[in-house]
Amino acid sequence: MATLSLWPDDVDAAGAQLSADDVARGGALAALFCEAAAESDLAAARRPLGAPPMSLVDFVRQAWDVLEPDTPYIHNWHVEAVCAHLEAATRSYALVRLAQIEAGEVENDVDDWWRGPAVRDLIINIPPGFMKSLLGAVFWPAWIWTFLPGWRGIFCSYAIDLALRDSVKCRQLIESEWYQQTFKPTWRFAGDQNVKSYFQNTAMGFRLCVSVGGRATGFRGHGIVVDDPLNAADASSEVARTEARTWWDRSMSSRVNDKRTGTRVVIMQRLHEEDLTGHLVERGGYQHLCLPLEFEPERKAATSIGWEDPREEPGECLFPTMFPPEVIAQTQLELLDDYAGQYQQRPTAADGGIFKKGWWKRYDVMPPKFHQVVLACDANVKETKAGSFAVIQLWGRVHADVYLVGQVRARLGFPELIEGLRWASQYCVAPGQRAGAKLIEDKANGPAAIATLTKQIPGIIAVPVEVSKEARWRSASPYVRAGNVYLPDDLLAERWTAVLQEIAEQEDSWLQSKDVKRTWVTDFLGELSAVPNSARDDQADTATMAILEMCQPPQREERRQRPRAGSSAAGAIAAME
């Protein structure tokens, strides 16, 4: 985990562990600064607020050659969209002052520019290669200091090297002849605090950079900006996603000076349903500027500042000059399933990923007889309200075609799980036909369920987990693609829902009414279309077990594993008791 560096440039910029003396010295520095900054904030509260000397868009146009002298600037409307929202984020600084003016408590010494649209919390989702780091982490803070030099910002990225890169560029821009001659700042860099990761000016503004997971103890800013909180290579890592979300929730999001006026900005490409954007959108409260490369009318973005995506035609490109059709086609070929997240800002492709939505068949009449009936179970037992779901599915096969008959998906305790498995084992999917093979994944609470039921119910089969989830999904997807897998239509799905509702209404039932969903087939399709980027995959795991069992009979015995006396299954029960 990277450690924040506040000291001279020869300190390990990659974030090597610092000594206790270094940490103490940094903490003392932060304490001294914060004391001085508090006095500066009181003075700033009485200082008139003028308008910026130019718009952020004009600043970007003029500053471009300073940082990119060999690359011609090509303007596009997405720059205007991002800049408009960053300007709105800047205006949050004056929200309290404007309220005081409105109430007649203080003199009106604020330029009308500050009365424009304001945003405190902002998410910007945009594809790679669209200047997001330059706009949000380099140009924006340098522009703010042209008229609000006391502004303080903390800038973060998943890698300290990237955060330092943008910090150095911002400092180079501010020190450039163009900046100094154009804006003639009356402040200067503080000589003892002008290093790669942290520079301060004599107006008490600062720019600090830190990596995701790094520390900013003692420092608070008017703005907190995270640019790419997650490495694309770690998108499939639940540990990495959780660390990024936890770091933001518990550490960085609270580092604003004043929660009434502080702004928090997340800039990133989408990588997973459970990335930081997904987490914050689900929580709510953030304005969301979402710019997919190819326009999707059903996802047309609009925000509170009065902006909306100007595109109208499906597939219309965000930046046609830089991304003509042949470039888009090549990018899709190179990224495959990842294109939907990184470029469309939709971690799940519109038609699905490993399992395309159009591959699934629907049936409206239950077959009168199945050649094979299988029960499949992913035996998760609830530990928290946000824990994994237990899933029990019933499937039938007629020749080469397999049919999902019904499903239970609920957060169950272990006793309820066992009762649910007993009930599903006795359920007749067709006259006189019950499940023969009962497949239970041999992980989580599976061993305990297997050991409990083996002597009570015939046909219990432990399915070992020998390859990755994604490998299993890809093994099952050809059967779906071939049109051999059928899901019930709305009427049959409603009949199944009625069966479960009747069970849930019984006294002391193992199933609760809140776990009976009329949309269960739609939810099933949504999850399987989203893997490998879905927030949940319990339905996908369970369905894959059943499909492979019925469609790959030659490998069936190799995948079966009977529980042995004295095996981990017995130990799992003892542990749960």
Coordinates of C-alpha atoms in Angstrom, one line a residue, residues 19-410:
S19 CA 10.3 6.0 9.3
A20 CA 8.4 6.9 12.4
D21 CA 10.3 10.2 12.6
D22 CA 9.2 11.0 9.0
V23 CA 5.6 10.2 9.8
A24 CA 5.7 12.3 13.0
R25 CA 7.3 15.2 11.0
G26 CA 4.6 14.9 8.4
G27 CA 1.9 14.9 11.0
A28 CA 3.4 18.0 12.7
L29 CA 3.6 19.7 9.3
A30 CA -0.1 19.0 8.7
A31 CA -1.1 20.3 12.1
L32 CA 0.9 23.5 11.6
F33 CA -0.6 24.0 8.2
C34 CA -4.2 23.3 9.3
E35 CA -3.9 25.8 12.1
A36 CA -2.7 28.5 9.6
A37 CA -5.3 27.3 7.1
A38 CA -8.1 27.8 9.6
E39 CA -7.0 31.4 10.1
S40 CA -6.8 31.8 6.3
D41 CA -10.4 30.4 5.9
L42 CA -11.7 33.0 8.3
A43 CA -10.0 35.7 6.3
A44 CA -11.2 34.2 3.0
A45 CA -14.8 34.3 4.4
R46 CA -14.5 38.1 4.4
R47 CA -12.6 38.4 1.1
P48 CA -14.6 39.4 -2.0
L49 CA -15.1 36.6 -4.6
G50 CA -14.4 37.7 -8.1
A51 CA -15.1 36.0 -11.4
P52 CA -12.5 33.8 -13.2
P53 CA -10.5 35.7 -15.8
M54 CA -11.6 33.2 -18.4
S55 CA -13.7 30.1 -18.7
L56 CA -12.2 26.8 -18.0
V57 CA -12.7 25.8 -21.6
D58 CA -10.7 28.8 -22.8
F59 CA -8.1 28.1 -20.2
V60 CA -7.7 24.5 -21.6
R61 CA -7.4 25.7 -25.1
Q62 CA -4.7 28.2 -24.3
A63 CA -2.8 26.0 -21.8
W64 CA -2.7 23.0 -24.0
D65 CA 0.5 24.0 -25.9
V66 CA 2.3 24.5 -22.6
L67 CA 2.0 20.8 -21.7
E68 CA 1.6 19.3 -25.2
P69 CA 3.7 21.4 -27.5
D70 CA 4.1 18.6 -30.1
T71 CA 0.4 17.5 -30.1
P72 CA -2.2 19.8 -31.8
Y73 CA -5.2 20.5 -29.7
I74 CA -8.4 19.1 -31.2
H75 CA -11.5 20.5 -29.6
N76 CA -14.6 18.5 -29.0
W77 CA -17.9 19.1 -27.2
H78 CA -17.1 16.6 -24.4
V79 CA -14.4 19.1 -23.2
E80 CA -17.1 21.7 -22.8
A81 CA -19.3 19.3 -20.9
V82 CA -16.6 18.2 -18.5
C83 CA -15.5 21.8 -18.0
A84 CA -19.0 23.1 -17.3
H85 CA -19.4 20.5 -14.5
L86 CA -16.0 21.2 -13.0
E87 CA -16.9 24.9 -13.0
A88 CA -20.2 24.0 -11.2
A89 CA -18.1 22.0 -8.7
T90 CA -15.9 25.1 -8.1
R91 CA -19.0 27.2 -7.3
S92 CA -19.8 25.0 -4.3
Y93 CA -17.1 27.0 -2.5
A94 CA -19.5 30.0 -2.3
L95 CA -22.7 28.2 -1.3
V96 CA -22.6 29.3 2.4
R97 CA -21.5 32.9 1.5
L98 CA -24.4 33.2 -1.0
A99 CA -26.9 32.0 1.6
Q100 CA -25.6 34.6 4.1
I101 CA -25.9 37.3 1.5
E102 CA -29.5 36.2 0.7
A103 CA -30.3 36.4 4.4
G104 CA -28.8 39.9 4.6
E105 CA -26.2 38.7 7.1
V106 CA -23.2 39.9 5.1
E107 CA -22.4 42.4 2.4
N108 CA -22.9 41.3 -1.3
D109 CA -19.3 41.1 -2.4
V110 CA -19.6 38.0 -4.7
D111 CA -19.5 38.2 -8.5
D112 CA -22.6 36.9 -10.3
W113 CA -20.5 34.2 -11.8
W114 CA -20.7 32.4 -8.5
R115 CA -24.5 32.4 -8.7
G116 CA -24.4 29.9 -11.6
P117 CA -25.2 26.2 -11.2
A118 CA -23.3 24.6 -8.4
V119 CA -22.5 20.9 -7.7
R120 CA -21.0 19.5 -4.6
D121 CA -20.7 15.8 -5.5
L122 CA -19.9 14.8 -9.0
I123 CA -19.1 11.6 -10.9
I124 CA -17.6 11.8 -14.4
N125 CA -17.6 8.6 -16.5
I126 CA -15.7 9.0 -19.7
P127 CA -13.6 6.6 -22.0
P128 CA -9.8 6.5 -21.8
G129 CA -8.1 8.9 -24.2
F130 CA -10.5 11.8 -23.6
M131 CA -8.2 14.1 -21.5
K132 CA -10.0 13.2 -18.2
S133 CA -6.8 13.3 -16.1
L134 CA -5.6 16.5 -17.7
L135 CA -9.0 18.2 -17.3
G136 CA -9.7 17.1 -13.8
A137 CA -6.3 16.9 -12.1
V138 CA -4.1 19.4 -14.1
F139 CA -6.0 22.1 -15.8
W140 CA -8.8 22.5 -13.3
P141 CA -6.8 23.2 -10.1
A142 CA -4.4 25.5 -12.1
W143 CA -7.4 27.4 -13.4
I144 CA -8.9 27.8 -9.9
W145 CA -5.8 29.4 -8.6
T146 CA -6.1 32.2 -11.2
F147 CA -8.9 33.7 -9.2
L148 CA -9.1 31.6 -6.0
P149 CA -5.5 30.9 -4.9
G150 CA -6.5 29.9 -1.4
W151 CA -8.3 26.8 -2.8
R152 CA -7.0 23.5 -1.5
G153 CA -7.3 20.2 -3.3
I154 CA -6.5 16.6 -2.5
F155 CA -6.0 14.5 -5.7
C156 CA -5.9 10.7 -5.7
S157 CA -5.3 7.8 -8.1
Y158 CA -5.0 4.1 -7.8
A159 CA -1.2 4.4 -8.3
I160 CA 1.0 7.0 -6.7
D161 CA 3.0 7.3 -9.9
L162 CA -0.1 8.5 -11.8
A163 CA -1.0 11.0 -9.0
L164 CA 2.6 12.3 -9.0
R165 CA 2.6 12.6 -12.8
D166 CA -0.4 14.9 -12.8
S167 CA 0.9 16.9 -9.8
V168 CA 4.1 17.6 -11.6
K169 CA 2.2 18.6 -14.8
C170 CA 0.0 21.0 -12.8
R171 CA 3.1 22.6 -11.1
Q172 CA 4.8 22.9 -14.5
L173 CA 1.8 24.7 -15.9
I174 CA 1.6 27.1 -13.1
E175 CA 5.3 27.9 -13.3
S176 CA 5.2 28.3 -17.1
E177 CA 5.8 31.7 -18.7
W178 CA 2.4 31.6 -20.3
Y179 CA 0.6 31.2 -16.9
Q180 CA 2.7 33.8 -15.1
Q181 CA 2.4 36.4 -17.8
T182 CA -1.3 35.8 -18.5
F183 CA -2.6 35.9 -15.0
K184 CA 0.2 37.7 -13.1
P185 CA -0.5 36.0 -9.8
T186 CA 0.3 38.0 -6.7
W187 CA 1.1 34.8 -4.8
R188 CA 4.1 32.5 -5.2
F189 CA 4.9 28.9 -4.3
A190 CA 6.0 28.5 -0.6
G191 CA 9.7 27.7 -0.9
D192 CA 9.7 25.0 1.7
Q193 CA 6.5 23.3 0.4
N194 CA 7.1 22.9 -3.3
V195 CA 7.7 19.2 -4.1
K196 CA 6.2 16.6 -6.4
S197 CA 3.5 15.3 -4.2
Y198 CA 2.6 18.5 -2.3
F199 CA 2.9 22.2 -3.1
Q200 CA 1.5 25.2 -1.3
N201 CA 1.3 28.8 -2.2
T202 CA 1.6 31.9 -0.1
A203 CA -2.2 32.4 -0.3
M204 CA -2.5 29.2 1.8
G205 CA -3.8 27.1 -1.1
F206 CA -2.3 23.7 -1.7
R207 CA -2.4 20.7 -4.0
L208 CA -1.7 17.3 -2.4
C209 CA -1.6 14.0 -4.1
V210 CA -2.0 10.5 -2.6
S211 CA -2.7 7.0 -3.9
V212 CA -5.8 5.1 -3.2
G213 CA -5.2 3.4 0.1
G214 CA -2.7 6.1 1.1
R215 CA -3.0 8.5 4.0
A216 CA -3.9 12.2 4.1
T217 CA -4.1 12.4 7.8
G218 CA -4.4 16.0 9.1
F219 CA -5.1 17.5 5.7
R220 CA -8.5 18.7 4.5
G221 CA -9.3 20.3 1.2
H222 CA -12.0 22.4 -0.5
G223 CA -12.0 19.7 -3.1
I224 CA -11.3 15.9 -3.1
V225 CA -10.7 14.4 -6.5
V226 CA -10.1 10.8 -7.4
D227 CA -9.0 10.0 -10.9
D228 CA -9.2 6.3 -11.7
P229 CA -9.6 4.8 -8.2
L230 CA -9.3 1.2 -9.6
N231 CA -6.7 -0.3 -12.0
A232 CA -8.4 -1.9 -15.0
A233 CA -6.2 -5.0 -14.3
D234 CA -7.9 -5.4 -10.9
A235 CA -11.5 -4.9 -12.0
S236 CA -12.3 -8.6 -11.4
S237 CA -10.7 -8.6 -8.0
E238 CA -13.4 -8.3 -5.3
V239 CA -10.6 -7.5 -2.8
A240 CA -9.3 -4.5 -4.9
R241 CA -12.9 -3.2 -5.5
T242 CA -13.7 -3.4 -1.8
E243 CA -10.5 -1.7 -0.8
A244 CA -11.2 1.2 -3.2
R245 CA -14.8 1.6 -1.9
T246 CA -13.8 1.3 1.8
W247 CA -10.9 3.8 1.3
W248 CA -13.3 6.4 -0.2
D249 CA -16.1 5.9 2.3
R250 CA -14.0 5.8 5.5
S251 CA -10.9 7.9 4.6
M252 CA -11.1 10.3 1.7
S253 CA -14.7 11.3 1.2
S254 CA -14.7 13.0 4.6
R255 CA -11.5 15.1 4.0
V256 CA -13.4 18.2 2.9
N257 CA -13.0 21.4 5.0
D258 CA -16.7 22.1 5.1
K259 CA -19.3 19.5 4.1
R260 CA -21.7 22.4 3.2
T261 CA -19.4 23.7 0.5
G262 CA -16.7 21.0 -0.1
T263 CA -16.8 19.2 -3.4
R264 CA -16.0 15.6 -4.1
V265 CA -15.3 14.5 -7.7
V266 CA -14.8 11.0 -9.0
I267 CA -13.5 10.7 -12.6
M268 CA -13.1 7.2 -14.1
Q269 CA -14.0 4.7 -16.8
R270 CA -16.4 2.1 -15.7
L271 CA -14.8 -1.3 -14.9
H272 CA -17.3 -3.3 -12.9
E273 CA -20.8 -3.0 -11.5
E274 CA -19.3 -2.8 -8.0
D275 CA -16.6 -0.2 -8.8
L276 CA -16.6 3.1 -7.0
T277 CA -19.1 4.7 -9.5
G278 CA -21.5 1.8 -9.1
H279 CA -21.2 2.1 -5.3
L280 CA -21.9 5.8 -5.3
V281 CA -24.7 5.8 -7.9
E282 CA -26.5 3.2 -5.8
R283 CA -26.1 5.3 -2.7
G284 CA -27.3 8.4 -4.5
G285 CA -26.5 12.1 -4.0
Y286 CA -24.0 12.5 -6.8
Q287 CA -24.5 14.3 -10.1
H288 CA -23.6 11.8 -12.8
L289 CA -22.0 13.0 -16.1
C290 CA -21.9 9.8 -18.1
L291 CA -20.4 10.0 -21.6
P292 CA -20.3 6.6 -23.5
L293 CA -18.3 6.5 -26.7
E294 CA -21.3 5.4 -28.8
F295 CA -24.6 7.0 -27.9
E296 CA -27.4 4.9 -26.4
P297 CA -30.7 6.9 -26.4
E298 CA -32.1 4.8 -23.6
R299 CA -29.2 6.0 -21.4
K300 CA -29.2 9.6 -22.4
A301 CA -27.4 11.6 -19.6
A302 CA -28.8 14.8 -18.1
T303 CA -27.6 16.6 -15.0
S304 CA -28.9 19.3 -12.6
I305 CA -26.8 22.1 -14.2
G306 CA -29.1 22.0 -17.2
W307 CA -26.8 19.9 -19.4
E308 CA -27.9 16.9 -21.4
D309 CA -26.1 14.7 -24.0
P310 CA -26.6 16.5 -27.3
R311 CA -26.5 13.4 -29.4
E312 CA -29.7 12.0 -30.9
E313 CA -28.8 9.0 -33.2
P314 CA -28.1 5.6 -31.8
G315 CA -24.4 4.8 -32.1
E316 CA -23.4 8.4 -32.6
C317 CA -19.8 8.8 -31.6
L318 CA -18.6 11.0 -28.7
F319 CA -15.5 12.1 -30.5
P320 CA -15.8 11.2 -34.2
T321 CA -12.5 13.0 -35.2
M322 CA -10.4 10.8 -33.0
F323 CA -12.6 7.7 -33.0
P324 CA -13.8 7.0 -36.6
P325 CA -15.7 3.7 -37.2
E326 CA -12.6 1.7 -38.0
V327 CA -10.9 2.8 -34.7
I328 CA -14.0 1.8 -32.7
A329 CA -14.1 -1.6 -34.4
Q330 CA -10.5 -2.2 -33.6
T331 CA -11.0 -1.1 -30.0
Q332 CA -14.0 -3.5 -29.7
L333 CA -11.9 -6.3 -31.1
E334 CA -9.1 -5.7 -28.7
L335 CA -11.1 -5.2 -25.5
L336 CA -14.0 -7.7 -26.2
D337 CA -16.2 -7.8 -23.1
D338 CA -14.3 -4.9 -21.4
Y339 CA -15.3 -2.5 -24.2
A340 CA -18.8 -2.1 -22.6
G341 CA -17.4 -0.9 -19.4
Q342 CA -14.4 1.2 -20.4
Y343 CA -15.9 2.8 -23.5
Q344 CA -19.7 2.6 -23.0
Q345 CA -19.6 3.2 -19.3
R346 CA -21.8 0.2 -18.9
P347 CA -19.9 -2.7 -17.4
T348 CA -22.4 -5.1 -18.9
A349 CA -22.8 -5.1 -22.7
A350 CA -26.3 -4.2 -23.9
D351 CA -26.9 -7.7 -25.3
G352 CA -24.8 -9.4 -22.5
G353 CA -21.3 -10.7 -22.1
I354 CA -20.5 -14.4 -21.8
F355 CA -24.2 -15.1 -22.0
K356 CA -26.0 -12.9 -24.6
K357 CA -29.5 -12.0 -23.9
G358 CA -30.7 -13.0 -27.4
W359 CA -29.3 -16.6 -27.0
W360 CA -31.9 -17.7 -24.4
K361 CA -35.1 -19.3 -25.6
R362 CA -38.5 -19.0 -23.9
Y363 CA -41.2 -21.6 -23.6
D364 CA -44.9 -21.2 -22.9
V365 CA -46.0 -24.8 -22.4
M366 CA -44.4 -27.1 -19.8
P367 CA -43.2 -30.3 -21.5
P368 CA -45.5 -33.2 -20.4
K369 CA -42.5 -35.3 -19.5
F370 CA -38.7 -34.8 -19.0
H371 CA -36.0 -37.3 -19.8
Q372 CA -34.0 -36.0 -16.9
V373 CA -34.7 -33.7 -13.9
V374 CA -31.9 -32.0 -12.0
L375 CA -31.8 -29.9 -8.8
A376 CA -28.9 -27.5 -8.5
C377 CA -27.9 -25.4 -5.5
D378 CA -25.4 -22.7 -4.6
A379 CA -25.6 -23.2 -0.8
N380 CA -24.7 -19.8 0.6
V381 CA -26.0 -19.1 4.1
K382 CA -26.7 -15.5 5.1
E383 CA -24.2 -13.8 7.5
T384 CA -25.2 -10.2 6.9
K385 CA -28.1 -8.4 5.2
A386 CA -25.8 -7.7 2.3
G387 CA -24.5 -11.3 2.1
S388 CA -24.7 -13.8 -0.7
F389 CA -28.0 -15.5 -1.7
A390 CA -28.7 -19.2 -1.6
V391 CA -30.0 -20.3 -4.9
I392 CA -32.0 -23.5 -5.6
Q393 CA -33.0 -24.3 -9.2
L394 CA -35.0 -27.0 -10.8
W395 CA -34.2 -28.0 -14.4
G396 CA -35.6 -30.5 -16.9
R397 CA -34.1 -32.0 -20.1
V398 CA -36.0 -33.2 -23.2
H399 CA -33.5 -34.7 -25.7
A400 CA -30.9 -31.9 -26.2
D401 CA -32.9 -29.1 -24.8
V402 CA -32.9 -28.1 -21.1
Y403 CA -35.6 -26.1 -19.3
L404 CA -35.4 -23.9 -16.2
V405 CA -38.6 -24.8 -14.3
G406 CA -38.2 -22.7 -11.3
Q407 CA -35.9 -21.0 -8.8
V408 CA -35.6 -20.0 -5.2
R409 CA -33.2 -17.2 -4.5
A410 CA -33.1 -15.9 -0.9

